[in-house]
Coordinates of C-alpha atoms in Angstrom, one line a residue:
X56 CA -47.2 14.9 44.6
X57 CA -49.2 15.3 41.2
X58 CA -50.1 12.0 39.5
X59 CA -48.9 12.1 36.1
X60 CA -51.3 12.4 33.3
X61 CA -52.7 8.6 32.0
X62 CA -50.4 9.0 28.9
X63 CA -47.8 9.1 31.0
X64 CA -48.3 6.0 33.4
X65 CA -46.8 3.0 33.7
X66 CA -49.4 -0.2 34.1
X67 CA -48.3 -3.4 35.7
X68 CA -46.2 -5.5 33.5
X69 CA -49.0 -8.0 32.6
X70 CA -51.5 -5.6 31.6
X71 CA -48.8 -3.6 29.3
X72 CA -48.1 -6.7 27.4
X73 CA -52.3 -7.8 26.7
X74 CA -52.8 -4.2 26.2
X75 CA -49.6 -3.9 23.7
X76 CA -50.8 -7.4 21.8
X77 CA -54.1 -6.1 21.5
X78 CA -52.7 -3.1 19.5
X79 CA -50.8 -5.5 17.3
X80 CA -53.6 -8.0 16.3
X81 CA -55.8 -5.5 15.3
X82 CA -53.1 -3.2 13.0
X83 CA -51.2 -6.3 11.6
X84 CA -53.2 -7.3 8.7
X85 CA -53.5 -3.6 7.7
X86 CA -49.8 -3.3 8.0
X87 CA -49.1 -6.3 6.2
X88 CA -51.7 -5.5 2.9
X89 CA -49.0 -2.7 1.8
X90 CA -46.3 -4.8 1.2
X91 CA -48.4 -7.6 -0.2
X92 CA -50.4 -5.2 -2.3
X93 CA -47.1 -3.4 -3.8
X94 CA -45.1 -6.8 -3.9
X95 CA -47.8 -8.4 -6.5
X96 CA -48.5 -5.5 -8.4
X97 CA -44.6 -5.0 -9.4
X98 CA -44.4 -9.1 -9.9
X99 CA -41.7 -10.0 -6.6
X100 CA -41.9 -13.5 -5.9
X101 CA -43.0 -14.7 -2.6
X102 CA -39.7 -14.9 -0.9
X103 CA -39.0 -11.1 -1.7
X104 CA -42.5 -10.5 -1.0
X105 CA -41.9 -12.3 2.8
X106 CA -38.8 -10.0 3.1
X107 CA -40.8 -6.8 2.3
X108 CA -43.3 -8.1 5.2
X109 CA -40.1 -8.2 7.8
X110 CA -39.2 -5.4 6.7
X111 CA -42.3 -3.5 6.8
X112 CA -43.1 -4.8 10.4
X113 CA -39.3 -3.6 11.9
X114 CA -39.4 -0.3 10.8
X115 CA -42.9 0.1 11.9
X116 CA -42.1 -1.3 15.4
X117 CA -39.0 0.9 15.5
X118 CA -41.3 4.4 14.3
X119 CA -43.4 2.9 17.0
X120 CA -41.4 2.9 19.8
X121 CA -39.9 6.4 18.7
X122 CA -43.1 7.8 19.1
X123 CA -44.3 6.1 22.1
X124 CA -41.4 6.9 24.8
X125 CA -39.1 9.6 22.0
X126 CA -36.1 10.6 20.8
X127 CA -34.6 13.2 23.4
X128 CA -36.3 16.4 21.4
X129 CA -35.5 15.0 18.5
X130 CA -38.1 12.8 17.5
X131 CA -41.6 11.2 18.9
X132 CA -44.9 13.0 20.0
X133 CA -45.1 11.0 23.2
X134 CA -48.3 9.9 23.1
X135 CA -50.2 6.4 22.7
X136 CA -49.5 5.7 18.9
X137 CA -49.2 2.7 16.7
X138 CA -47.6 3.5 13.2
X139 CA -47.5 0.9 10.1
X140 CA -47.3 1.1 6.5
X141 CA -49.6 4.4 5.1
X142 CA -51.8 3.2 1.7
X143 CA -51.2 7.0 0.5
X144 CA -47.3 5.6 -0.9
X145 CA -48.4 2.8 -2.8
X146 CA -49.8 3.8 -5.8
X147 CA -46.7 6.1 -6.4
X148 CA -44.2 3.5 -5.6
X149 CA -45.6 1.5 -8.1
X150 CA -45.8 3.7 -10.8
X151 CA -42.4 4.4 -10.3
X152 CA -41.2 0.7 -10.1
X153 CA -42.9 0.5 -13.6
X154 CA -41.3 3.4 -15.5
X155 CA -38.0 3.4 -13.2
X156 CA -37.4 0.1 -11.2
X157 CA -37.1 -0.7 -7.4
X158 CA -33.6 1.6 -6.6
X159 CA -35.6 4.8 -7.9
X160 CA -38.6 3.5 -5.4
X161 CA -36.2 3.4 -2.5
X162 CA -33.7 6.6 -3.4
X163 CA -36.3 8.6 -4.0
X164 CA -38.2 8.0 -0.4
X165 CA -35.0 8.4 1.1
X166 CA -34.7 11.7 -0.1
X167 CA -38.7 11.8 0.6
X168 CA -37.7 11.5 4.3
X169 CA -34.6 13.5 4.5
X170 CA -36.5 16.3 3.4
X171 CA -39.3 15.5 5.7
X172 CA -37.3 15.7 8.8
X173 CA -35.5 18.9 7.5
X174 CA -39.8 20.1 7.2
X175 CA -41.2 18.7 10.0
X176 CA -40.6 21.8 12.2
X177 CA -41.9 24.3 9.7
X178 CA -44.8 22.2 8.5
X179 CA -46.0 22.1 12.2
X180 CA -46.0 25.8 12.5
X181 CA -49.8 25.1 10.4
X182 CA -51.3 23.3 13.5
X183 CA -52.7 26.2 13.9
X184 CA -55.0 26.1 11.4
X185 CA -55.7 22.1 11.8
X186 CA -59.2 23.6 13.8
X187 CA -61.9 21.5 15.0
X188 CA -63.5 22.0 11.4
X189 CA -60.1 20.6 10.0
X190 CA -59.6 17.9 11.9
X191 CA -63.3 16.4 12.6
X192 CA -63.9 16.5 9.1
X193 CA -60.4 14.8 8.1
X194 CA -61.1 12.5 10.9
X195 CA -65.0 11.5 10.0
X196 CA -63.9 11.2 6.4
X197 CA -60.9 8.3 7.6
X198 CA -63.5 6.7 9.5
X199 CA -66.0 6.1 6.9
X200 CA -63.1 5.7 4.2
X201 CA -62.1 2.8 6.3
X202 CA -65.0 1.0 6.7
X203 CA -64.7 0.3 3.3
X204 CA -61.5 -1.6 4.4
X205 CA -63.0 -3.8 7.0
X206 CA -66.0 -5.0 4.5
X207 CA -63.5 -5.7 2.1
X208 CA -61.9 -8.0 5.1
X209 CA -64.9 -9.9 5.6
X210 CA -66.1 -10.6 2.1
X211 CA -62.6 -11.2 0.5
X212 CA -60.8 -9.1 -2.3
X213 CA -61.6 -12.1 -5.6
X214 CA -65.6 -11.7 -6.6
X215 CA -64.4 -15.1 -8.7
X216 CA -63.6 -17.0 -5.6
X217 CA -66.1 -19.4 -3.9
X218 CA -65.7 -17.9 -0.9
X219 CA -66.3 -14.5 -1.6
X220 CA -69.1 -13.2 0.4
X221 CA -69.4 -16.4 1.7
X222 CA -73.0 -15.9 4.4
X223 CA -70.3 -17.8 6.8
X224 CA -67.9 -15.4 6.8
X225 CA -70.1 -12.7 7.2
X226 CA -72.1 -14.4 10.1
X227 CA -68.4 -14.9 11.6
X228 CA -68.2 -11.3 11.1
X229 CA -71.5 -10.1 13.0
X230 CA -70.6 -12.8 16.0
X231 CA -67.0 -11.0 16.7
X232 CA -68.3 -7.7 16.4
X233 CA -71.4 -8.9 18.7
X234 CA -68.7 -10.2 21.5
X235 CA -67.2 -6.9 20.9
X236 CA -69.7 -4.9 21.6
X237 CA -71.0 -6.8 24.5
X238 CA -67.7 -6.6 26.3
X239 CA -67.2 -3.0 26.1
X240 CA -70.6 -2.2 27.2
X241 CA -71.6 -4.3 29.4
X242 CA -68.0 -5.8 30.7
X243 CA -66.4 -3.3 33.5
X244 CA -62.9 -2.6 34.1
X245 CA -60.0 -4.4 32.1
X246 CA -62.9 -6.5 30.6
X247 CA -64.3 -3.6 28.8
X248 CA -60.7 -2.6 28.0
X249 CA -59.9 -5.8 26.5
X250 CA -63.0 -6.1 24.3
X251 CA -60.9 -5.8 21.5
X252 CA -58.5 -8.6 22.3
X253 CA -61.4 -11.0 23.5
X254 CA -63.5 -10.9 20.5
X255 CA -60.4 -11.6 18.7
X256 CA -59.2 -14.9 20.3
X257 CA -63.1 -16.0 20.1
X258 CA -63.3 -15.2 16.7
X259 CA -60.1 -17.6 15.6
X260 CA -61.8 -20.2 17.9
X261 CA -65.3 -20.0 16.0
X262 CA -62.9 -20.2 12.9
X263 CA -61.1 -23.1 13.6
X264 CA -63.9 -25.2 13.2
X265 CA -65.0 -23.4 10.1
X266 CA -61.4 -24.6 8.2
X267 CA -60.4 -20.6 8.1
X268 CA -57.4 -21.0 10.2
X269 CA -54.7 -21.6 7.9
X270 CA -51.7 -22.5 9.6
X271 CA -49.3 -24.0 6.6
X272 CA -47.5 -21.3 6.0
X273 CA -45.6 -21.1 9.4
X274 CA -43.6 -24.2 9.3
X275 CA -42.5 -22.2 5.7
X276 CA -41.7 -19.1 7.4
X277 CA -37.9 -18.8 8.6
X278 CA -37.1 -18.1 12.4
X279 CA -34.7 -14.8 11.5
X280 CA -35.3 -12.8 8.4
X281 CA -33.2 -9.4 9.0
X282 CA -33.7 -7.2 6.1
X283 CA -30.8 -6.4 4.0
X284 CA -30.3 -2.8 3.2
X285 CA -30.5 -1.9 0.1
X286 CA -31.7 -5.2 -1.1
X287 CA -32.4 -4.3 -4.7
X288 CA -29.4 -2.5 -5.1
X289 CA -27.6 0.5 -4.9
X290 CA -30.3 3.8 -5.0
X291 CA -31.4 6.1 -7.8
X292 CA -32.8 9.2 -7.8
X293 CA -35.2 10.5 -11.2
X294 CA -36.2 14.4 -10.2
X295 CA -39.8 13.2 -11.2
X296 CA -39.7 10.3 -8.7
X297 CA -38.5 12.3 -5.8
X298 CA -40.8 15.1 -7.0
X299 CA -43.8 12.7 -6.4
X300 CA -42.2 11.0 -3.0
X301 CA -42.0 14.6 -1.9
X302 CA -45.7 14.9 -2.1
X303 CA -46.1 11.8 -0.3
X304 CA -44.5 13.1 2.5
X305 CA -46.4 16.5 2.7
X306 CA -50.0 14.3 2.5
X307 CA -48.5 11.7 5.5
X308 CA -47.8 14.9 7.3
X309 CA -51.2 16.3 7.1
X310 CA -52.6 12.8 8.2
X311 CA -50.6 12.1 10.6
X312 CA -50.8 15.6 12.3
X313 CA -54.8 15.1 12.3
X314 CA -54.4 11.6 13.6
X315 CA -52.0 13.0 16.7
X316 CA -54.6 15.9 17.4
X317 CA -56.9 13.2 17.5
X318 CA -55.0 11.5 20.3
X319 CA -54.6 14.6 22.5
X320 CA -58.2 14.8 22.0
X321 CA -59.1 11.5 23.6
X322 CA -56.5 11.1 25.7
X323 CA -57.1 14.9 27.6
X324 CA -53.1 15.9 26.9
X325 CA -53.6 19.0 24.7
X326 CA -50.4 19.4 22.3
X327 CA -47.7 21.4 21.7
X328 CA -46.3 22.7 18.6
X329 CA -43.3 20.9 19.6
X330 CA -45.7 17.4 19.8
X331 CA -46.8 17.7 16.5
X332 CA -43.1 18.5 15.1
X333 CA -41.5 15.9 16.7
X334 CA -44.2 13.1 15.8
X335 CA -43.3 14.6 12.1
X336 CA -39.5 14.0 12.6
X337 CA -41.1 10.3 13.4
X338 CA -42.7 10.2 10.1
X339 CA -39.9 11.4 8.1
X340 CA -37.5 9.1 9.8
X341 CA -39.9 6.1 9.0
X342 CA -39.2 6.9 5.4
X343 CA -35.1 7.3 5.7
X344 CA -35.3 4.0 7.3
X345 CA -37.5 2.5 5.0
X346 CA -35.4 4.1 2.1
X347 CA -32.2 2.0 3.4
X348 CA -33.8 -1.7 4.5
X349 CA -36.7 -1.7 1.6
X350 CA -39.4 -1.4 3.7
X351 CA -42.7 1.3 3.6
X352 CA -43.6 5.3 4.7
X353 CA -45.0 4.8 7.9
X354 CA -48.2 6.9 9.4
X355 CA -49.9 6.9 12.4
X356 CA -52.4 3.8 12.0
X357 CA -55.9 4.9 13.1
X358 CA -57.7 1.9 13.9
X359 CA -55.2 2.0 16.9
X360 CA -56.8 5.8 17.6
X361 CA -60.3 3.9 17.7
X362 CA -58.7 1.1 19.6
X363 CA -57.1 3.7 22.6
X364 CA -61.0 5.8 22.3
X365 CA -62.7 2.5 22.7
X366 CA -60.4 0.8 25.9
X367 CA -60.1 3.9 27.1
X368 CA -56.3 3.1 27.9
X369 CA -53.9 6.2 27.0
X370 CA -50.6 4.6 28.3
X371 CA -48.1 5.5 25.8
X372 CA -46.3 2.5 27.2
X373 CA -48.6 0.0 26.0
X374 CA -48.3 1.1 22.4
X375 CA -44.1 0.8 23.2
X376 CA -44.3 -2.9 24.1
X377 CA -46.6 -2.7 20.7
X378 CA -43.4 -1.6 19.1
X379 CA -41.1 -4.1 20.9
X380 CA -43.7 -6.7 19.7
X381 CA -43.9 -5.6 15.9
X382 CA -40.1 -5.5 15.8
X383 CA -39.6 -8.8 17.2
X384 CA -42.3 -9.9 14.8
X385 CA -40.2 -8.4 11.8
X386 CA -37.0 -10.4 13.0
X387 CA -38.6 -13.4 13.3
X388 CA -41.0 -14.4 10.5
X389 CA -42.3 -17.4 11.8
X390 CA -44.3 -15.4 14.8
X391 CA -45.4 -12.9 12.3
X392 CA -47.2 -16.1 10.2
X393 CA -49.0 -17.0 13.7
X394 CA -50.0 -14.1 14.2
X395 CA -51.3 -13.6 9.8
X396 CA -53.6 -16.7 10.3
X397 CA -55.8 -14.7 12.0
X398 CA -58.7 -15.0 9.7
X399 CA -59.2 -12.0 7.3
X400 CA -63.5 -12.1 9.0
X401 CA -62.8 -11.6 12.5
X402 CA -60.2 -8.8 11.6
X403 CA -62.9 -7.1 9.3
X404 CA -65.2 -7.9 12.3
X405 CA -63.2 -6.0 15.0
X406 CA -62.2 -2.9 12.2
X407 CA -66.3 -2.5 11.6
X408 CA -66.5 -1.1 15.4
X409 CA -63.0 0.4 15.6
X410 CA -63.3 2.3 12.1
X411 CA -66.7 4.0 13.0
X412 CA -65.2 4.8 16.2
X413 CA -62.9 7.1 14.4
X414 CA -65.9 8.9 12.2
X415 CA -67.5 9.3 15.7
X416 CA -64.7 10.9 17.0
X417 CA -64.7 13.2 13.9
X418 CA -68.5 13.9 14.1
X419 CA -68.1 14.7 18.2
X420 CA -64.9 16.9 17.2
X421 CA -66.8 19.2 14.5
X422 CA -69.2 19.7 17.3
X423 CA -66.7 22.4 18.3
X424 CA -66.8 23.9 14.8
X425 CA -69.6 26.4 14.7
X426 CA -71.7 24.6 11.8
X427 CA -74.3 26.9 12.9
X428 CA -72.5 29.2 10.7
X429 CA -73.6 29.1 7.1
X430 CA -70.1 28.9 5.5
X431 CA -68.5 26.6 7.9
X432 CA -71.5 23.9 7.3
X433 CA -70.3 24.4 3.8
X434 CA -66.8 23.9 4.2
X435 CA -67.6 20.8 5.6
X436 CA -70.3 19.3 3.5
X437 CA -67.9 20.4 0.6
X438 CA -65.0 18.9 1.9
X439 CA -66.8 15.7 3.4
X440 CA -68.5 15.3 -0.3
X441 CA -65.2 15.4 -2.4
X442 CA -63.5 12.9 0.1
X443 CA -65.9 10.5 -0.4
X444 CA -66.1 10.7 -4.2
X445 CA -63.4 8.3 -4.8
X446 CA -64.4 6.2 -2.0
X447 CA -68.1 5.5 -3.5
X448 CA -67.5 5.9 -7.0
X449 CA -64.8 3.3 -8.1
X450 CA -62.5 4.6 -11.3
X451 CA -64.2 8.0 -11.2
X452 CA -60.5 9.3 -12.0
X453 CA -58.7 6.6 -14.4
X454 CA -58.9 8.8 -17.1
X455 CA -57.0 11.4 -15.7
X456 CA -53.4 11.9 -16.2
X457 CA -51.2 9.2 -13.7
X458 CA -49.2 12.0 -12.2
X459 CA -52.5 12.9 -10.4
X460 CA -53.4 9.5 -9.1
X461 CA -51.8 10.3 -5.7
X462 CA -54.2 13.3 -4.8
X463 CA -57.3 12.1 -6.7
X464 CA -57.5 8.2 -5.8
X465 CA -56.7 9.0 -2.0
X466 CA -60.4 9.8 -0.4
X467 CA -58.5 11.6 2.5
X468 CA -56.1 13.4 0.4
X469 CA -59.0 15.1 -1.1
X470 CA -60.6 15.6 2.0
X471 CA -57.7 16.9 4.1
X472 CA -56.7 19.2 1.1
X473 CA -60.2 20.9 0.4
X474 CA -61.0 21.2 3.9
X475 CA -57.7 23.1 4.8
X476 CA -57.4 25.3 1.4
X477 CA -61.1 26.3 2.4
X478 CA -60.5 26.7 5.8
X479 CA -57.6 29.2 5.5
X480 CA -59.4 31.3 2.5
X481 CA -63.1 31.6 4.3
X482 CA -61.5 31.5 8.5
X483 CA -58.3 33.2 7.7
X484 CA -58.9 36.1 4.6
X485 CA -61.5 38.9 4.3
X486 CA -63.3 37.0 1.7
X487 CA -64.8 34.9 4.9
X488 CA -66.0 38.3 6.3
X489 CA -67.7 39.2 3.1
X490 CA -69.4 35.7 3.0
X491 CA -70.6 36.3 6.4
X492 CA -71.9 39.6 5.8
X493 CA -74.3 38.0 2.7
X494 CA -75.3 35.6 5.1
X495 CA -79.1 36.0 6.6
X496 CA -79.5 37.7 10.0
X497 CA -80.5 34.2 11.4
X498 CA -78.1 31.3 11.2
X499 CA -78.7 28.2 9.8
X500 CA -79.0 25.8 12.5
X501 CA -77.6 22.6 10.6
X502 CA -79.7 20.5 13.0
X503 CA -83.5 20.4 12.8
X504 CA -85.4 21.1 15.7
X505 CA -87.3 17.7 17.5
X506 CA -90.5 18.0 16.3
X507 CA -91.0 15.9 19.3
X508 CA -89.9 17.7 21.8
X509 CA -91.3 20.5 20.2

């Protein structure tokens, strides 16, 4: 009898469970930030603000759990993945809170996600041309993108406050990415694996005594908190705002269909076109569901790609209880606040490794790509370049009209969109055989030789 393939296999019930908390300590405070993000810049109160949190965390734990174990052939890729609130929505949804008000936020990312499950099928018939040069460059460019994240984690998000950059937080910082790192080198077997999750819990330990571990607001939080659909009222539905959600959509779709390449890379389960469309009808459904209880577009999360490269555990059963977890989380507040006095440090800590774990996997990825070719090390220098423009160079675009803000502030946006519209006109049209043919008789070998070894 054939074993089935270590996506498909069921680990002892205890190991599921550490293996499925893991996963949900180290996307929670990402998941979290879009709600609390969106709810201050559109002035909720805290109490709405706590309801966008439950909400956020249900649907994410339902989309979870919908692409971890599927939807008949409806919906989910089957594979290891974590989804959560994507960053590309929010600066849409709040430009359209401002000029139309919360009901044209929701109505128009219902119809965001009606269309995207009418679209998911024909948008995957492009995975195709998501090559290694498209996805290891998308994938390096999410990885350094987000190390941007993690710093931001350990040295705070106020320059004015007393603790930002505090040299104790940052020293916290190095000591849980140190245990980290020890554990999945040197440990062996589930203690390797559970790297992650160990230099977690020793992180809030080292904390503790540090005053970082602020546990106030769980006596606060309420023991059910259901969302309520439609909680601002009934929806609206401007052209321009569901013009804009629309794009939104097409952007998670790109993301999340490099992301779940991603997976079938690590995980050894190459992918069907049927994979990557069902995993879209995931994403699309994320946003019908999020339309109707208030909550967020989700995407696949990628620190929980680093996090299944890293342990080395592809069980798409893990990342299920993950889902059971987030949506027992979003029904009952007052675990979720437990669980959000994990110190900001030892989070930022843990995303350090997990982040550059994802631009590693990119890198190894565009291995495949042929950069000894002249015009393929362009596309890719090109593309990594204009991804990272936004990234490095803060307000680069705030003069440019607000319509634009969703391509031009989002690092992988650009990235994703250059390297594809490149990819197709110099891989797919005679123009890349007439670029080729001005090319020298040698290639370029992007790699210098060891002078060393020489």
């Amino acid at each position: 009898m054939t074993a089935p393939h270590p996506v498909d296999t069921r680990l002892p019930w205890h190991r599921l469970l550490v293996f499925g908390i893991q996963h949900v300590l180290i996307m929670y405070t990402g998941c979290v930030t879009v709600p609390l993000v969106f709810g201050a810049a559109v002035g909720l109160d805290k109490s709405t603000i706590a309801m966008l949190i439950s909400a956020d965390l249900l649907v994410a734990g339902i989309i979870t759990l919908v692409q971890s174990l599927g939807l008949g052939r409806f919906a989910g890729a089957r594979l290891p993945i974590v989804t959560g609130a994507t960053f590309v929505a929010m600066s849409p949804m709040i430009l359209i809170a401002k000029e139309y008000g919360l009901p044209a936020v929701y109505g128009s990312m219902l119809v965001g996600g009606i269309l995207g499950v009418a679209l998911a099928w024909p948008f995957a018939k492009v995975v195709r041309f998501f090559t290694p040069l498209v996805s290891g460059t998308v994938l390096t460019v999410v990885g350094i993108s987000l190390i941007g994240v993690a710093g931001g984690l350990i040295v705070g998000s106020d320059p004015k406050s007393a603790s930002y950059a505090a040299p104790s937080n940052i020293a916290l910082a190095a000591a849980v990415l140190l245990i980290a790192l020890v554990c999945t080198t040197l440990g062996r077997g589930v203690w390797s694996q559970l790297g992650v999750l160990i230099a977690l819990i020793a992180g809030v330990l080292i904390a503790i005594p540090m005053g970082l571990v602020q546990l106030g607001g769980v006596s606060d939080a309420s023991w059910l908190g259901v969302p309520h659909p439609f909680y601002f009222g009934a929806p609206e539905f401007p052209l321009t705002a569901v013009v804009a959600m629309s794009i939104v959509m097409a952007v998670v779709f790109a993301e999340s269909t490099a992301s779940m390449l991603a997976i079938g890379e690590i995980t050894g389960k190459p992918l069907r076109q049927a994979d990557i469309a069902r995993g879209l009808v995931g994403d699309g459904l994320s946003a019908v569901l999020a339309g109707v209880f208030n909550s967020f577009i989700d995407t696949v999360f990628n620190q929980n790609v680093g996090a299944v490269a890293g342990t080395r555990v592809y069980s798409r059963y893990v990342t299920a209880v993950s889902g059971a977890i987030l949506v027992l989380l979003g029904a009952i507040p007052r675990i979720g606040a437990v669980v959000a006095a994990v110190p900001k440090p030892v989070v930022g800590g843990v995303g350090l490794m997990l982040f550059a774990t994802i631009a590693v996997i990119g890198i190894g990825i565009l291995r495949r790509a042929d950069l000894a070719d002249r015009v393929n090390l362009g596309i890719v220098a090109i593309a990594i370049g204009v991804g990272l423009v936004p990234v490095l160079t803060k307000g680069m675009f705030d003069r440019f009209p607000s319509s634009l803000e969703i391509l031009l502030n989002s690092g992988i946006t650009l990235a994703a969109v250059t390297v594809f519209g490149l990819n197709l006109l110099f891989n797919h049209t005679r123009l890349g055989e007439l670029a080729r043919g001005a090319t020298d008789p040698e290639p370029v070998d992007p790699v210098p030789p060891d002078p060393v070894a020489a």
